[in-house]
C-alpha positions as a Markdown table, in Angstrom:
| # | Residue | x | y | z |
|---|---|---|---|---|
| 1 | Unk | 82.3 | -18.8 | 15.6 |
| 2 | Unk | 84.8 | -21.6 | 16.6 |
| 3 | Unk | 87.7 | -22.2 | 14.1 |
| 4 | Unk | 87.4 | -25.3 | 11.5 |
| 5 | Unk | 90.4 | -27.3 | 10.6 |
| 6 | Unk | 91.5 | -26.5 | 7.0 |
| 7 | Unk | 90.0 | -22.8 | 7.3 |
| 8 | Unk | 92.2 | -19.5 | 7.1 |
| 9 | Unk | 90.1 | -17.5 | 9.0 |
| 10 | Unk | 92.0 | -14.1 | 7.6 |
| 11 | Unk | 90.8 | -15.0 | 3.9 |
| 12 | Unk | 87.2 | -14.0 | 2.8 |
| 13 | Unk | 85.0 | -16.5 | 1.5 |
| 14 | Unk | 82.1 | -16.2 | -1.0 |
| 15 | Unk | 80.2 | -19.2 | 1.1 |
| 16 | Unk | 80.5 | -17.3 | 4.6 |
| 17 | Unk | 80.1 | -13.6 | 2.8 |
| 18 | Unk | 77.0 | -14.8 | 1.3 |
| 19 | Unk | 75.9 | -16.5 | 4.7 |
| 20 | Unk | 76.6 | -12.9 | 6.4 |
| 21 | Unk | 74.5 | -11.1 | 3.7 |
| 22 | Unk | 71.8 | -13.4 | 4.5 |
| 23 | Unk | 71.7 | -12.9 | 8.2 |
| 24 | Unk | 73.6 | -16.3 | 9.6 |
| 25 | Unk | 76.3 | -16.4 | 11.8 |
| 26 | Unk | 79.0 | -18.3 | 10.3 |
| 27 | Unk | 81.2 | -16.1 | 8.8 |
| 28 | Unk | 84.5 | -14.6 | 10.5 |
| 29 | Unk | 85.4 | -10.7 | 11.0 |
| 30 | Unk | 87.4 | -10.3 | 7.1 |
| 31 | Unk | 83.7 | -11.7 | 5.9 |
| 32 | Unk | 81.8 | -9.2 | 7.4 |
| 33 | Unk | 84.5 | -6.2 | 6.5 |
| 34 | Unk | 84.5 | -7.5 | 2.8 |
| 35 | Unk | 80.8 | -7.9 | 2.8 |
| 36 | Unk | 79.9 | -4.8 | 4.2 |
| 37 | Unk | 83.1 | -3.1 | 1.5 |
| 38 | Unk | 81.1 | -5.2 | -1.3 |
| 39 | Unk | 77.7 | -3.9 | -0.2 |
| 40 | Unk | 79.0 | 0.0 | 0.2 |
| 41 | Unk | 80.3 | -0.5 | -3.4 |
| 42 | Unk | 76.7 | -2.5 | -4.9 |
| 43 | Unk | 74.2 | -1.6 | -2.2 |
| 44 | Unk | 71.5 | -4.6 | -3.3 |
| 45 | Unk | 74.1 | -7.2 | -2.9 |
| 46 | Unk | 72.0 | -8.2 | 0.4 |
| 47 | Unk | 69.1 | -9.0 | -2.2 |
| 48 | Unk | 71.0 | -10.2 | -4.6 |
| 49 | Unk | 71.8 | -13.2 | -2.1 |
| 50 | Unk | 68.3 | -13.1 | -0.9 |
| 51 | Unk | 66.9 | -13.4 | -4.8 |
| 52 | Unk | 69.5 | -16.6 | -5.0 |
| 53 | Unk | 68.1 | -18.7 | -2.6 |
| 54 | Unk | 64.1 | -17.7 | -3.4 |
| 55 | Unk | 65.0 | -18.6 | -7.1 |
| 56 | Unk | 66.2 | -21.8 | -5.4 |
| 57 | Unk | 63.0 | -22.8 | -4.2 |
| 58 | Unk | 61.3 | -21.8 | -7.3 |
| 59 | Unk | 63.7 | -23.9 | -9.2 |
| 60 | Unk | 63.3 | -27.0 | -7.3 |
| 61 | Unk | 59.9 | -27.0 | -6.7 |
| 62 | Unk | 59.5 | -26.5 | -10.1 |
| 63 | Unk | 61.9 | -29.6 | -11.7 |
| 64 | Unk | 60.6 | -31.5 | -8.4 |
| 65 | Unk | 56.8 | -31.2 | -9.5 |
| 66 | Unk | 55.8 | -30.3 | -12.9 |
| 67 | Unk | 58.9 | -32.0 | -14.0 |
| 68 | Unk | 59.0 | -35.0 | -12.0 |
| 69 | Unk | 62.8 | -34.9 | -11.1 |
| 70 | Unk | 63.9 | -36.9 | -8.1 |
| 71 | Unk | 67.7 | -36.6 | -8.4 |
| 72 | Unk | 69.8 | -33.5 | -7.8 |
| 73 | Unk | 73.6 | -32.7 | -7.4 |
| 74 | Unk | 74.2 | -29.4 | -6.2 |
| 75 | Unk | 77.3 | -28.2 | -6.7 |
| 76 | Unk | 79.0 | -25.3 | -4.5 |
| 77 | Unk | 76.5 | -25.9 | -1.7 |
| 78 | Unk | 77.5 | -23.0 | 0.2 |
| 79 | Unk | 76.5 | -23.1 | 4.1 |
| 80 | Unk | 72.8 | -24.3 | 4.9 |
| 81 | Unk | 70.5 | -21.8 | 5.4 |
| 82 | Unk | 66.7 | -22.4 | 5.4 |
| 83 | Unk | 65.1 | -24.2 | 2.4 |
| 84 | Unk | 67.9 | -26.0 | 0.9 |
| 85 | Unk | 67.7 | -28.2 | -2.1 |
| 86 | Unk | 66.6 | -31.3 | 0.3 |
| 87 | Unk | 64.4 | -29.5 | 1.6 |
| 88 | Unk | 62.2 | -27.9 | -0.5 |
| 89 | Unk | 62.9 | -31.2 | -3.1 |
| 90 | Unk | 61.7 | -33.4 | -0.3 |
| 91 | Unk | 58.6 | -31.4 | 0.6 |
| 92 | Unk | 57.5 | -32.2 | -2.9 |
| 93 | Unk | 58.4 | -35.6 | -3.2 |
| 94 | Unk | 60.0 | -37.4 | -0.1 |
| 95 | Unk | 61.8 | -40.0 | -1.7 |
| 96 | Unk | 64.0 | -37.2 | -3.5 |
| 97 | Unk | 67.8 | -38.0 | -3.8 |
| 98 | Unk | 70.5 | -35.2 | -2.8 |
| 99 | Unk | 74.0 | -35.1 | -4.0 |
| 100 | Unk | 75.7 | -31.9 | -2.6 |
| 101 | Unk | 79.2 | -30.9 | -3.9 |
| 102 | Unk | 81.4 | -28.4 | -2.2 |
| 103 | Unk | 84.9 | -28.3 | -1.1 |
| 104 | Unk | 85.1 | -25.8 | 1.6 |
| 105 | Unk | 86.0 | -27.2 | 4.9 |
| 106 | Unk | 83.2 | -25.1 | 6.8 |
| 107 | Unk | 80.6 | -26.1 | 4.2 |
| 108 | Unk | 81.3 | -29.6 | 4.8 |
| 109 | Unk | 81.4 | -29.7 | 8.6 |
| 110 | Unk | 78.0 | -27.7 | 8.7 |
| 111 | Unk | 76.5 | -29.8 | 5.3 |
| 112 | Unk | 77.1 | -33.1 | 7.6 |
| 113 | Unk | 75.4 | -32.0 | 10.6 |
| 114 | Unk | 72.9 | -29.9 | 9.7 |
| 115 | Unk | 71.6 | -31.3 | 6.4 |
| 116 | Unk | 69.5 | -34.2 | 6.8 |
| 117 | Unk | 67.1 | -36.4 | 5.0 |
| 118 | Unk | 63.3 | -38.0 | 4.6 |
| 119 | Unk | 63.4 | -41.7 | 5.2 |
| 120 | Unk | 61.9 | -41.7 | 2.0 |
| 121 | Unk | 65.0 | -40.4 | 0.3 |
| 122 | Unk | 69.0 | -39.9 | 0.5 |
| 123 | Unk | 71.2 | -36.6 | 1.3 |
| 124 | Unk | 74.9 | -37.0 | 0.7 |
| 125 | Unk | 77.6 | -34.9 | 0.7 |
| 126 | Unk | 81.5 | -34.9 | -1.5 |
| 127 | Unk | 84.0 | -33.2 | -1.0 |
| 128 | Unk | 85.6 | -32.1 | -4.3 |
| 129 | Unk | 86.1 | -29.1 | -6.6 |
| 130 | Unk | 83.8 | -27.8 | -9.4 |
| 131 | Unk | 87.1 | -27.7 | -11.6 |
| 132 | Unk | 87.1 | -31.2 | -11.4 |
| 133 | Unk | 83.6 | -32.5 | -13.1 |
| 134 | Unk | 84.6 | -35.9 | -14.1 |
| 135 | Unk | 85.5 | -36.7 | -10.6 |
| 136 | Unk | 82.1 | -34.8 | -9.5 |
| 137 | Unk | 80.0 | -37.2 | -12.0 |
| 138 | Unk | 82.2 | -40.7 | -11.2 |
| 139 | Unk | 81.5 | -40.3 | -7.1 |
| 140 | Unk | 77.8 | -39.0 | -7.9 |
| 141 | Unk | 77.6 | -42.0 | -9.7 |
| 142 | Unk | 77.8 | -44.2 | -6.4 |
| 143 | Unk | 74.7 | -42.8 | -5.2 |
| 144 | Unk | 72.4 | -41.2 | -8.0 |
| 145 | Unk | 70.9 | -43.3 | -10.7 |
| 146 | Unk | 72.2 | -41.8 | -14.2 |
| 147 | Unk | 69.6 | -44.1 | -15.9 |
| 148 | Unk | 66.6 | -41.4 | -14.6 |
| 149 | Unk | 66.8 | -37.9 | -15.0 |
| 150 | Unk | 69.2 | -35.8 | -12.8 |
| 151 | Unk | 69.1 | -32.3 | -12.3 |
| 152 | Unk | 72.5 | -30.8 | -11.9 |
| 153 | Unk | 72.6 | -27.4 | -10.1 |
| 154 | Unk | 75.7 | -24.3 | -10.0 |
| 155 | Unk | 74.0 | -21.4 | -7.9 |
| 156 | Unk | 76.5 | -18.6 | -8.1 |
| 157 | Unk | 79.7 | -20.6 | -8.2 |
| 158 | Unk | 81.0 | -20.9 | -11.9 |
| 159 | Unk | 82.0 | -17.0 | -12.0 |
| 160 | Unk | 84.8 | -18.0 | -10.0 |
| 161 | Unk | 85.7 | -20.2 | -13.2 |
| 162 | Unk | 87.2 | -16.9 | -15.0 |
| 163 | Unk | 88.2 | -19.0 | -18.4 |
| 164 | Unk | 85.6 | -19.1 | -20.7 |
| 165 | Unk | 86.5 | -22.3 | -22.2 |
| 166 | Unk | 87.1 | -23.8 | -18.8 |
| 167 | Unk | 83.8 | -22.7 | -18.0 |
| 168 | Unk | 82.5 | -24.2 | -21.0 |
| 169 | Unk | 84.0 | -27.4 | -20.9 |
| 170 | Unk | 82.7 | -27.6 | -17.1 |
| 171 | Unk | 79.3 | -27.4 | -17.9 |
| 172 | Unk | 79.7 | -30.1 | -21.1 |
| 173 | Unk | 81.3 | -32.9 | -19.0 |
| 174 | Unk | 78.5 | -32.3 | -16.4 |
| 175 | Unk | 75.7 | -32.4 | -18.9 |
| 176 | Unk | 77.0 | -34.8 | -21.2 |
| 177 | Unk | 77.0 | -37.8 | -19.2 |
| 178 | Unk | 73.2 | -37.2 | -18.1 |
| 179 | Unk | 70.3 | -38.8 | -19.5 |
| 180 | Unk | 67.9 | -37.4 | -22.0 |
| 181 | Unk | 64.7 | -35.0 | -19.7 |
| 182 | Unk | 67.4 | -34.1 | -17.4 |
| 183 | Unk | 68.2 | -30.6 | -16.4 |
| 184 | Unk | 70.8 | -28.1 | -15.9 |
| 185 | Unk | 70.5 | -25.0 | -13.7 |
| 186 | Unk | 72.6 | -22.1 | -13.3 |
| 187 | Unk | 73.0 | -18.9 | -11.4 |
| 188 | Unk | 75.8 | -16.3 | -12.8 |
| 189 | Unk | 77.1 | -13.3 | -12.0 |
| 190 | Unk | 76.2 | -10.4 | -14.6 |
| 191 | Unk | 76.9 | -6.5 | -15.3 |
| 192 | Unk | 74.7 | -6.4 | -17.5 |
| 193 | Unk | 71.8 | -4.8 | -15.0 |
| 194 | Unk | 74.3 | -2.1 | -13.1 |
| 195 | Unk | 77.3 | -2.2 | -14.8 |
| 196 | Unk | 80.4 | -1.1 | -13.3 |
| 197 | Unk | 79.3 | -1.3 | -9.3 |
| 198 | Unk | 79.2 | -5.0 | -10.3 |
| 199 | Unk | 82.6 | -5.1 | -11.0 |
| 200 | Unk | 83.9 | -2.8 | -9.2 |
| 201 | Unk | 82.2 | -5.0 | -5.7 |
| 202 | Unk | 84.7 | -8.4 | -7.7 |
| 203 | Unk | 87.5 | -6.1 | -7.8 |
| 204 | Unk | 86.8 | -5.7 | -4.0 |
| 205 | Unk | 86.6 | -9.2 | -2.9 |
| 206 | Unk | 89.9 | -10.1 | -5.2 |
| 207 | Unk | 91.4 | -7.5 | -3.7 |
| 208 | Unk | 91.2 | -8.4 | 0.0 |
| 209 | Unk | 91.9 | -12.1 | -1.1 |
| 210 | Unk | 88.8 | -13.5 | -2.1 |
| 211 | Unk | 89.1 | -15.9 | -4.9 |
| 212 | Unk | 88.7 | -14.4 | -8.4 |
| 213 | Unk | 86.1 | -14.1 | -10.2 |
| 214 | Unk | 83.9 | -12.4 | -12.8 |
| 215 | Unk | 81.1 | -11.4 | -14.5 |
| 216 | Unk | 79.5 | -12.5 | -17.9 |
| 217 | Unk | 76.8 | -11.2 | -20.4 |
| 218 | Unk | 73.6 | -12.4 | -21.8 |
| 219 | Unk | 75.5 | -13.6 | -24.8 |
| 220 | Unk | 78.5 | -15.8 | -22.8 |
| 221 | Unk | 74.9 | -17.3 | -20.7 |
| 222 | Unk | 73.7 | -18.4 | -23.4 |
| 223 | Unk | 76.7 | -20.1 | -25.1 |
| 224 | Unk | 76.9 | -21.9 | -21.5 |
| 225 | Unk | 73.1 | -23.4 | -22.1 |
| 226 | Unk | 73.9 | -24.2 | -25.9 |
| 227 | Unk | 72.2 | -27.6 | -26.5 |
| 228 | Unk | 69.4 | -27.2 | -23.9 |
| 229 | Unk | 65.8 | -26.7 | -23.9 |
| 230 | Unk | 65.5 | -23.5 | -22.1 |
| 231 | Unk | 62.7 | -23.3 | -19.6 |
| 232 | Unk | 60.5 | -20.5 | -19.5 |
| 233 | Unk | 60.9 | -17.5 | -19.1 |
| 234 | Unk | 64.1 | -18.2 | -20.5 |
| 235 | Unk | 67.5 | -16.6 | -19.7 |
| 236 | Unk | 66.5 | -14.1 | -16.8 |
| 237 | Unk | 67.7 | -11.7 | -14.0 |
| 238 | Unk | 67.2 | -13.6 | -11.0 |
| 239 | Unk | 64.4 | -11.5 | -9.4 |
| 240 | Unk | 62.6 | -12.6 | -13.1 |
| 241 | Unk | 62.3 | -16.3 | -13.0 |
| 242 | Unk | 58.8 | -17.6 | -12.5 |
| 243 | Unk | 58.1 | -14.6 | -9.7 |
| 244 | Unk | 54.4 | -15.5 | -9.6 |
| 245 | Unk | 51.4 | -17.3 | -11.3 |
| 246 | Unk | 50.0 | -14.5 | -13.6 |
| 247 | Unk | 53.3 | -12.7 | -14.2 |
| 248 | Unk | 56.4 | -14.8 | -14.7 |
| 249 | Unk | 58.6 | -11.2 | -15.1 |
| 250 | Unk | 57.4 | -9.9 | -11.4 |
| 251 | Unk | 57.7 | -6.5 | -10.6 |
| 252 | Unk | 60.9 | -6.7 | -8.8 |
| 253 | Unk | 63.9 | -4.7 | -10.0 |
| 254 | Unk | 66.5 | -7.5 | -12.1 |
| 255 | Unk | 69.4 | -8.1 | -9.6 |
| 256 | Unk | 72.8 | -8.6 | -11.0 |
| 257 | Unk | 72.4 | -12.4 | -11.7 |
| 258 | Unk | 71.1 | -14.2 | -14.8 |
| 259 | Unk | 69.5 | -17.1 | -13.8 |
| 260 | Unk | 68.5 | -20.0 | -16.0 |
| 261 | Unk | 66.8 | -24.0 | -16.3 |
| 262 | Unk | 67.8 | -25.9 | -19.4 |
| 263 | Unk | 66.8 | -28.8 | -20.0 |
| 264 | Unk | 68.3 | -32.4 | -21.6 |
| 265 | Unk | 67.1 | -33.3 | -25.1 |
């Protein structure tokens, strides 16, 4: 893979891990040595990624359909990979609007030439940090219309937010300033499922340089949706959230992420 300005290509990143764990090819050597450290460590880590980005679509073609939502600002993009949030939004309804949100260098250069749009609807990208909401919301502003619902999106990103009330207070500036039927949807890191290979895998990744992060219980999830309208089946492992038609639970084994859709009174 050919370097990117603004990369460090001897400090792992969660973006090109994740893009290694789910078979892509832009990640650099320390990704693959820290992924494969990570997966000897917690051996369904491969899935875990895997379960991420099928929740994705469920997510999204859920709030895009049944819910009607035509907005979305997904923040921590992460490098494309096949049915991304424009995608599988714009499937459902073409004239869908797209905000991603990252501020990884190789993110960005792959986001702006690889993610495109219907004619029907807009894809745009910022570059700026999660621990920065208020800018997030003022730039979003420009392009999404905060008079109509907007789902807001953090797949596997707020972990790295190890503060609790920083995480809190991340996830209050981002909802507050949406409108009533909008939605918020998260993806954490848990040990609740497998315990101590969970974080021992973080411990890992800090260790070789990766940027820290942790893991939090049902309990600190559910402080983090306080105020929302939780849609069903609720506050689940990943490999749980509406699996299929006539089982919303699925027979999958729960993966070591809750996942969740809240939405706006």
């Amino acid at each position: 893979m050919n370097d990117i300005s603004g990369i460090d290509p001897t400090v792992p990143s969660s973006a090109r891990i994740t893009n290694y764990w789910l078979g892509g090819k832009d990640y650099y050597p320390v990704d693959r040595e820290v992924g494969d450290t990570i997966a000897r460590i917690h051996p369904d880590i491969a899935a875990l990624a895997r379960h991420d980005r099928a929740f994705l679509g469920r997510a999204v073609r859920h709030l895009a359909g049944e819910a009607g939502v035509r907005q979305f600002l997904d923040i921590g993009t992460g490098l494309p990979t096949q049915d991304n949030t424009h995608e599988v939004a714009q499937r459902v309804a073409p004239e869908s609007r797209i905000v991603y949100v990252d501020n990884d260098p190789m993110v960005l250069a792959h986001a702006r030439a690889l993610l495109t749009s219907t004619p029907a609807g807009q894809t745009a990208y910022l570059d700026a940090d999660l621990r920065e909401p208020d800018g997030i919301i003022a730039k979003a502003r420009e392009i999404l219309d905060f008079a109509e619902p907007v789902a807001v999106m953090l797949i596997g990103i707020l972990q790295h937010i190890v503060d609790d009330e920083e995480a809190a207070s991340i996830v209050r500036r981002l909802v507050e300033p949406l409108p009533s039927g909008s939605f918020f949807v998260l993806v954490h890191d848990t040990a609740d499922f497998h315990g101590q290979s969970v974080l021992d895998a973080m411990d890992a990744f800090m260790a070789e340089g990766g940027v820290p992060i942790c893991a939090r219980d049902r309990g600190q999830i559910e402080r983090l949706m306080d105020g929302l309208e939780l849609v069903s089946p609720g506050i689940v492992s990943t490999a749980h959230w509406r699996v299929g038609l006539d089982s919303p639970w699925g027979d999958a084994e729960p993966v070591a992420h809750y996942s969740a859709v809240g939405r706006k009174p």
